[in-house]
Short mmCIF file of C-alpha atoms in Angstrom, two decimals:
data_model
loop_
_atom_site.label_atom_id
_atom_site.label_comp_id
_atom_site.label_asym_id
_atom_site.label_seq_id
_atom_site.Cartn_x
_atom_site.Cartn_y
_atom_site.Cartn_z
CA UNK A 284 51.93 -14.95 -3.32
CA UNK A 285 48.28 -13.90 -2.39
CA UNK A 286 49.43 -10.56 -1.91
CA UNK A 287 50.42 -10.46 -5.64
CA UNK A 288 47.56 -11.79 -7.07
CA UNK A 289 45.17 -10.21 -5.11
CA UNK A 290 46.80 -6.64 -5.74
CA UNK A 291 45.96 -7.06 -9.76
CA UNK A 292 49.51 -7.98 -10.54
CA UNK A 293 49.86 -11.13 -12.59
CA UNK A 294 52.61 -12.70 -10.49
CA UNK A 295 51.79 -16.59 -11.84
CA UNK A 296 52.25 -18.14 -15.16
CA UNK A 297 49.00 -18.77 -16.73
CA UNK A 298 50.24 -21.99 -17.36
CA UNK A 299 49.99 -23.74 -14.37
CA UNK A 300 50.71 -27.40 -13.03
CA UNK A 301 47.40 -28.83 -13.73
CA UNK A 302 45.97 -27.16 -16.52
CA UNK A 303 45.38 -28.66 -19.53
CA UNK A 304 46.10 -25.75 -21.51
CA UNK A 305 47.90 -21.80 -21.56
CA UNK A 306 45.04 -19.83 -21.05
CA UNK A 307 45.23 -15.80 -21.65
CA UNK A 308 43.76 -13.44 -18.81
CA UNK A 309 40.45 -11.76 -19.86
CA UNK A 310 40.80 -7.54 -19.83
CA UNK A 311 37.80 -7.17 -18.00
CA UNK A 312 34.93 -8.62 -16.01
CA UNK A 313 31.99 -8.28 -18.37
CA UNK A 314 29.70 -10.00 -15.75
CA UNK A 315 29.51 -7.24 -12.59
CA UNK A 316 26.58 -8.94 -10.59
CA UNK A 317 24.52 -9.02 -7.03
CA UNK A 318 22.47 -11.58 -5.63
CA UNK A 319 19.33 -9.29 -4.66
CA UNK A 320 16.95 -12.26 -4.00
CA UNK A 321 16.06 -11.06 -0.62
CA UNK A 322 15.79 -7.57 -1.57
CA UNK A 323 12.17 -7.03 -2.38
CA UNK A 324 11.03 -8.30 0.94
CA UNK A 325 13.27 -5.82 2.63
CA UNK A 326 12.17 -3.08 0.76
CA UNK A 327 8.39 -4.63 1.34
CA UNK A 328 9.12 -4.23 5.15
CA UNK A 329 10.03 -0.63 4.89
CA UNK A 330 14.15 -0.88 4.81
CA UNK A 331 15.81 2.42 3.39
CA UNK A 332 18.97 2.51 1.78
CA UNK A 333 21.41 4.87 1.76
CA UNK A 334 24.65 6.29 -0.38
CA UNK A 335 27.71 7.08 0.41
CA UNK A 336 26.79 10.23 1.14
CA UNK A 337 24.02 9.65 3.36
CA UNK A 338 21.11 10.04 0.63
CA UNK A 339 18.10 7.93 0.79
CA UNK A 340 18.26 6.34 -2.79
CA UNK A 341 16.90 3.07 -4.71
CA UNK A 342 19.43 0.38 -3.52
CA UNK A 343 19.78 -1.00 -7.56
CA UNK A 344 20.64 2.33 -8.30
CA UNK A 345 23.35 2.79 -5.47
CA UNK A 346 24.60 -0.55 -6.70
CA UNK A 347 24.57 0.53 -10.51
CA UNK A 348 26.65 3.81 -9.35
CA UNK A 349 29.25 1.76 -8.19
CA UNK A 350 29.97 -0.61 -11.03
CA UNK A 351 27.03 -3.56 -10.85
CA UNK A 352 25.16 -4.46 -14.54
CA UNK A 353 23.79 -7.72 -13.66
CA UNK A 354 21.26 -8.91 -10.55
CA UNK A 355 21.13 -12.75 -9.45
CA UNK A 356 17.67 -13.73 -8.48
CA UNK A 357 16.87 -17.29 -7.42
CA UNK A 358 13.51 -19.13 -7.99
CA UNK A 359 12.11 -21.53 -5.70
CA UNK A 360 9.25 -23.29 -6.89
CA UNK A 361 6.61 -22.89 -4.13
CA UNK A 362 8.13 -21.24 -1.06
CA UNK A 363 6.03 -20.79 2.33
CA UNK A 364 7.34 -17.58 2.12
CA UNK A 365 5.82 -16.41 -0.82
CA UNK A 366 9.01 -14.77 -1.92
CA UNK A 367 11.62 -16.13 -4.87
CA UNK A 368 8.48 -17.84 -6.51
CA UNK A 369 7.49 -17.05 -10.18
CA UNK A 370 5.64 -14.03 -9.43
CA UNK A 371 8.00 -12.15 -7.57
CA UNK A 372 11.06 -12.94 -9.70
CA UNK A 373 9.50 -11.82 -12.56
CA UNK A 374 8.36 -8.42 -10.74
CA UNK A 375 12.26 -8.01 -9.37
CA UNK A 376 13.16 -9.18 -13.08
CA UNK A 377 11.21 -6.48 -14.57
CA UNK A 378 12.45 -3.79 -12.18
CA UNK A 379 16.06 -4.55 -12.86
CA UNK A 380 15.71 -4.21 -16.58
CA UNK A 381 14.03 -0.88 -16.63
CA UNK A 382 16.69 0.17 -14.97
CA UNK A 383 19.39 -1.17 -17.48
CA UNK A 384 20.75 -4.20 -15.60
CA UNK A 385 20.95 -7.69 -16.82
CA UNK A 386 19.61 -10.87 -15.19
CA UNK A 387 20.97 -14.26 -14.49
CA UNK A 388 17.72 -16.59 -13.09
CA UNK A 389 19.14 -19.07 -10.60
CA UNK A 390 16.91 -22.15 -10.78
CA UNK A 391 17.34 -24.23 -7.51
CA UNK A 392 14.65 -26.58 -8.19
CA UNK A 393 13.61 -26.38 -4.22
CA UNK A 394 10.73 -24.87 -1.89
CA UNK A 395 14.05 -23.88 0.39
CA UNK A 396 17.30 -23.54 -0.26
CA UNK A 397 19.80 -25.76 -2.32
CA UNK A 398 23.48 -26.43 -1.31
CA UNK A 399 26.04 -29.05 -1.42
CA UNK A 400 24.72 -29.89 2.03
CA UNK A 401 20.71 -30.45 0.75
CA UNK A 402 19.03 -30.83 -2.19
CA UNK A 403 15.01 -31.25 -1.02
CA UNK A 404 12.69 -31.74 -3.91
CA UNK A 405 9.82 -29.37 -4.24
CA UNK A 406 6.69 -30.60 -2.03
CA UNK A 407 5.07 -30.91 -5.34
CA UNK A 408 7.57 -33.25 -6.94
CA UNK A 409 7.75 -34.96 -3.68
CA UNK A 410 6.72 -38.98 -4.63
CA UNK A 411 8.14 -38.09 -8.82
CA UNK A 412 10.13 -40.97 -9.98
CA UNK A 413 13.54 -40.04 -11.78
CA UNK A 414 11.52 -39.92 -15.02
CA UNK A 415 9.05 -37.49 -14.00
CA UNK A 416 11.60 -35.34 -12.05
CA UNK A 417 12.97 -34.86 -16.02
CA UNK A 418 9.94 -33.63 -17.17
CA UNK A 419 9.56 -31.68 -14.02
CA UNK A 420 12.61 -29.82 -14.77
CA UNK A 421 12.04 -28.87 -18.05
CA UNK A 422 8.48 -28.01 -17.59
CA UNK A 423 9.30 -25.79 -14.74
CA UNK A 424 12.57 -24.22 -16.56
CA UNK A 425 10.68 -23.38 -19.37
CA UNK A 426 7.62 -22.19 -17.39
CA UNK A 427 9.09 -19.51 -15.94
CA UNK A 428 12.07 -18.78 -19.00
CA UNK A 429 9.20 -18.32 -21.23
CA UNK A 430 7.35 -16.46 -18.72
CA UNK A 431 9.76 -13.39 -18.42
CA UNK A 432 10.30 -13.68 -22.41
CA UNK A 433 6.43 -12.91 -22.38
CA UNK A 434 6.31 -9.71 -20.40
CA UNK A 435 9.85 -8.83 -22.15
CA UNK A 436 12.60 -9.47 -20.02
CA UNK A 437 14.25 -12.99 -21.20
CA UNK A 438 16.69 -13.83 -18.80
CA UNK A 439 20.08 -12.76 -20.01
CA UNK A 440 21.54 -15.93 -18.30
CA UNK A 441 20.28 -19.04 -17.08
CA UNK A 442 21.23 -21.26 -13.70
CA UNK A 443 20.45 -24.73 -13.71
CA UNK A 444 20.79 -25.75 -10.37
CA UNK A 445 22.53 -24.16 -7.22
CA UNK A 446 25.78 -25.46 -5.98
CA UNK A 447 25.29 -29.06 -7.09
CA UNK A 448 28.56 -30.52 -6.31
CA UNK A 449 26.91 -33.90 -5.85
CA UNK A 450 23.54 -33.70 -7.45
CA UNK A 451 20.23 -31.91 -7.17
CA UNK A 452 16.52 -32.91 -6.73
CA UNK A 453 17.74 -35.61 -4.15
CA UNK A 454 17.71 -38.56 -3.73
CA UNK A 455 16.87 -39.39 -7.72
CA UNK A 456 19.35 -36.95 -8.95
CA UNK A 457 21.90 -37.43 -6.34
CA UNK A 458 25.37 -38.97 -7.71
CA UNK A 459 26.66 -42.04 -6.47
CA UNK A 460 29.13 -44.31 -6.58
CA UNK A 461 30.68 -41.83 -9.53
CA UNK A 462 27.05 -42.34 -11.35
CA UNK A 463 26.16 -39.37 -13.14
CA UNK A 464 23.77 -40.61 -15.31
CA UNK A 465 20.43 -39.72 -13.29
CA UNK A 466 21.81 -36.04 -12.77
CA UNK A 467 22.90 -35.49 -16.10
CA UNK A 468 19.37 -36.60 -17.62
CA UNK A 469 17.81 -33.75 -14.95
CA UNK A 470 20.78 -31.19 -16.32
CA UNK A 471 19.95 -31.99 -19.93
CA UNK A 472 16.19 -31.04 -19.85
CA UNK A 473 17.37 -27.59 -17.76
CA UNK A 474 19.39 -26.74 -20.47
CA UNK A 475 16.95 -28.04 -23.36
CA UNK A 476 14.16 -26.04 -22.06
CA UNK A 477 16.16 -22.62 -21.44
CA UNK A 478 17.22 -23.06 -25.49
CA UNK A 479 13.43 -23.71 -26.07
CA UNK A 480 12.47 -21.06 -24.73
CA UNK A 481 15.68 -18.74 -26.00
CA UNK A 482 18.41 -20.32 -28.28
CA UNK A 483 20.67 -18.02 -27.13
CA UNK A 484 20.38 -17.94 -23.28
CA UNK A 485 23.98 -19.33 -21.27
CA UNK A 486 23.21 -21.87 -19.50
CA UNK A 487 25.58 -21.94 -16.27
CA UNK A 488 26.71 -24.96 -14.41
CA UNK A 489 27.10 -24.32 -10.88
CA UNK A 490 29.27 -25.93 -8.20
CA UNK A 491 30.98 -24.73 -4.85
CA UNK A 492 34.11 -26.37 -5.91
CA UNK A 493 36.23 -23.05 -5.74
CA UNK A 494 38.47 -25.22 -3.01
CA UNK A 495 39.22 -27.91 -4.63
CA UNK A 496 40.37 -28.31 -8.62
CA UNK A 497 39.76 -32.37 -7.87
CA UNK A 498 36.44 -31.90 -6.92
CA UNK A 499 35.53 -29.80 -9.83
CA UNK A 500 37.61 -32.02 -12.48
CA UNK A 501 34.97 -34.87 -10.83
CA UNK A 502 31.90 -33.37 -11.11
CA UNK A 503 32.09 -31.53 -14.63
CA UNK A 504 34.27 -34.79 -16.51
CA UNK A 505 31.66 -36.64 -14.89
CA UNK A 506 28.73 -34.77 -16.61
CA UNK A 507 30.28 -34.27 -19.78
CA UNK A 508 30.69 -37.73 -20.16
CA UNK A 509 27.53 -38.16 -20.02
CA UNK A 510 26.75 -35.80 -22.59
CA UNK A 511 25.80 -32.75 -20.89
CA UNK A 512 25.68 -29.11 -22.14
CA UNK A 513 26.84 -26.13 -20.79
CA UNK A 514 27.83 -22.48 -21.49
CA UNK A 515 29.71 -21.08 -18.73
CA UNK A 516 30.89 -22.81 -15.55
CA UNK A 517 30.71 -21.26 -11.84
CA UNK A 518 31.53 -21.22 -8.92
CA UNK A 519 30.96 -20.14 -5.42
CA UNK A 520 34.18 -18.85 -3.34
CA UNK A 521 33.89 -17.65 0.48
CA UNK A 522 37.48 -17.37 1.42
CA UNK A 523 36.45 -19.15 5.02
CA UNK A 524 35.65 -22.20 3.02
CA UNK A 525 36.90 -22.13 -0.26
CA UNK A 526 40.85 -21.41 0.78
CA UNK A 527 43.16 -18.84 -0.39
CA UNK A 528 43.43 -16.37 -3.28
CA UNK A 529 45.60 -18.60 -5.06
CA UNK A 530 43.73 -21.74 -5.13
CA UNK A 531 41.20 -20.05 -6.33
CA UNK A 532 43.30 -18.71 -9.26
CA UNK A 533 44.97 -21.72 -10.55
CA UNK A 534 41.60 -23.74 -10.37
CA UNK A 535 40.07 -20.71 -12.74
CA UNK A 536 42.77 -21.23 -15.00
CA UNK A 537 42.49 -25.03 -15.29
CA UNK A 538 38.50 -25.50 -15.49
CA UNK A 539 38.83 -22.70 -18.23
CA UNK A 540 41.52 -24.34 -20.05
CA UNK A 541 39.61 -27.77 -19.61
CA UNK A 542 36.41 -26.85 -20.53
CA UNK A 543 36.57 -24.27 -22.65
CA UNK A 544 34.03 -22.51 -21.20
CA UNK A 545 33.84 -18.91 -19.39
CA UNK A 546 33.94 -18.83 -15.66
CA UNK A 547 31.91 -16.54 -13.26
CA UNK A 548 32.15 -16.60 -9.94
CA UNK A 549 28.59 -16.17 -9.04
CA UNK A 550 28.74 -16.13 -5.23
CA UNK A 551 31.28 -14.64 -3.11
CA UNK A 552 30.96 -12.36 -0.02
CA UNK A 553 32.61 -11.01 3.15
CA UNK A 554 31.63 -9.51 6.56
CA UNK A 555 32.23 -6.24 7.67
CA UNK A 556 32.02 -6.78 11.24
CA UNK A 557 32.63 -9.99 13.58
CA UNK A 558 28.90 -8.51 15.60
CA UNK A 559 25.82 -10.10 15.20
CA UNK A 560 22.59 -8.06 14.79
CA UNK A 561 19.68 -10.45 15.67
CA UNK A 562 19.52 -13.73 17.91
CA UNK A 563 20.42 -15.23 14.71
CA UNK A 564 24.06 -16.66 14.43
CA UNK A 565 26.25 -15.30 11.87
CA UNK A 566 26.73 -17.73 9.13
CA UNK A 567 30.51 -16.46 9.28
CA UNK A 568 31.43 -14.86 12.15
CA UNK A 569 35.03 -14.17 13.91
CA UNK A 570 36.62 -16.10 10.93
CA UNK A 571 38.73 -14.14 8.49
CA UNK A 572 41.37 -14.30 5.55
CA UNK A 573 44.14 -12.71 4.25
CA UNK A 574 45.07 -11.14 6.94
CA UNK A 575 42.45 -8.83 6.46
CA UNK A 576 39.91 -7.50 9.41
CA UNK A 577 36.18 -7.40 9.16
CA UNK A 578 35.64 -3.94 9.34
CA UNK A 579 34.36 -1.77 6.01
CA UNK A 580 37.54 -1.09 4.84
CA UNK A 581 38.20 -4.98 5.12
CA UNK A 582 35.17 -6.05 3.24
CA UNK A 583 36.26 -3.53 0.50
CA UNK A 584 39.62 -4.67 0.11
CA UNK A 585 38.74 -8.51 0.27
CA UNK A 586 35.93 -7.97 -2.78
CA UNK A 587 38.93 -6.49 -4.37
CA UNK A 588 41.37 -8.88 -4.14
CA UNK A 589 38.69 -11.57 -5.07
CA UNK A 590 38.19 -9.69 -8.30
CA UNK A 591 41.23 -9.13 -9.10
CA UNK A 592 42.10 -12.55 -8.75
CA UNK A 593 39.55 -13.64 -11.19
CA UNK A 594 40.47 -11.20 -13.60
CA UNK A 595 43.21 -12.41 -13.80
CA UNK A 596 43.12 -15.66 -14.34
CA UNK A 597 40.61 -15.24 -16.62
CA UNK A 598 37.29 -15.27 -15.58
CA UNK A 599 34.50 -12.90 -17.16
CA UNK A 600 32.39 -11.89 -14.18
CA UNK A 601 31.86 -12.22 -10.15
CA UNK A 602 28.59 -11.55 -8.19
CA UNK A 603 28.39 -10.60 -4.42
CA UNK A 604 25.81 -12.52 -3.20
CA UNK A 605 23.07 -10.59 -1.16
CA UNK A 606 24.33 -7.13 -0.60
CA UNK A 607 21.75 -6.02 0.31
CA UNK A 608 20.52 -8.32 2.85
CA UNK A 609 21.14 -6.29 5.99
CA UNK A 610 19.41 -6.81 9.38
CA UNK A 611 15.82 -6.14 8.68
CA UNK A 612 13.08 -7.43 11.06
CA UNK A 613 10.79 -9.94 9.32
CA UNK A 614 13.43 -10.67 6.64
CA UNK A 615 14.52 -14.10 8.14
CA UNK A 616 16.86 -16.63 6.76
CA UNK A 617 14.21 -19.57 6.47
CA UNK A 618 11.26 -19.26 3.98
CA UNK A 619 9.42 -21.51 6.15
CA UNK A 620 9.87 -19.05 9.06
CA UNK A 621 10.62 -15.84 7.56
CA UNK A 622 9.52 -13.63 10.03
CA UNK A 623 10.59 -15.85 13.28
CA UNK A 624 14.03 -16.39 12.21
CA UNK A 625 17.18 -14.10 11.96
CA UNK A 626 19.31 -12.91 9.03
CA UNK A 627 22.53 -15.24 9.20
CA UNK A 628 24.04 -12.87 6.88
CA UNK A 629 23.54 -9.38 8.29
CA UNK A 630 27.55 -8.96 8.82
CA UNK A 631 28.06 -9.56 5.21
CA UNK A 632 25.98 -7.03 3.13
CA UNK A 633 27.68 -4.16 2.29
CA UNK A 634 25.02 -1.92 3.55
CA UNK A 635 25.17 -1.53 7.56
CA UNK A 636 22.30 -2.09 9.79
CA UNK A 637 20.93 1.03 9.07
CA UNK A 638 21.09 0.58 5.39
CA UNK A 639 23.67 2.85 4.07
CA UNK A 640 26.70 1.35 1.83
CA UNK A 641 29.63 0.53 2.44
CA UNK A 642 32.02 3.53 1.12
CA UNK A 643 34.39 1.12 -0.24
CA UNK A 644 32.93 -1.86 -1.79
CA UNK A 645 33.10 -0.92 -6.07
CA UNK A 646 32.32 -3.71 -8.89
CA UNK A 647 35.39 -3.46 -11.46
CA UNK A 648 35.71 -4.55 -14.98
#
């Protein structure tokens, strides 16, 4: 099953148990993305990037040459590091658009990482009530989006919240006892602000629920019942945490049919080695999936299988998370101690520890 789906053969009917309606497979992945949020810091520290032939080139040019047409940029409110804030994102967006790449803006609504296990409010919003937070979300979203538009690089898509499996801006925006109303009010403000900035900008709602169709239905049913609007359904998929490719396939098919919205995998990655380049433990170390080794060829194969699975299930996009974040000293994991922490992703980038790209990795339509 897994091998057949991964190899690009549609081995399973698109009318699956649990799906609400038959869904025809998409022919292409129109969003072939790379989250390069850490890239500017690496470049500022002197990182060099080399193509498969060993020639030093701009990393965005290298990525574009192997199929990337979209970049994803996270925006934090006021990170201590001074990176991934509004001004940095404006500069990165301008660079990307100048190279003909589209831009997805990923709002975390935090000064640091937001994911299923933590959704910390920005320090400036720490004492705010739910009502104030709704105003905050609208204002910050509109400010970043309109600033991008004023410089001539309006976002091509916007993501309201990052991996918000049980809400965002905790505790006010956390889903407790199946009460989605507080979160829904925040999401509506993010959606409305984006549409006020540009009515045609698609809005994604992103969870890391690729592993559980029941959890995904619970979440998206919950926000839909509260009147939340969104344009694309976005998932993270890391096989070590989110299960088999066949499970991913079934979940994409079901969610696409259930909500009638395009599906995008906005985060995925796979290790090219089990070794560690620095003192910071790797986020994903010894684990492997689908019988694939943590090698150059293994990384390329797993990414190819994820793309094929998503495509066959009808998704329209796949983004690799932080392919350029290789082992560059000073570009640490913790934005509050960016110089003093290591990189937990050094074995997951598609550039090795000397900056040379994996010659087998391709983004394919």
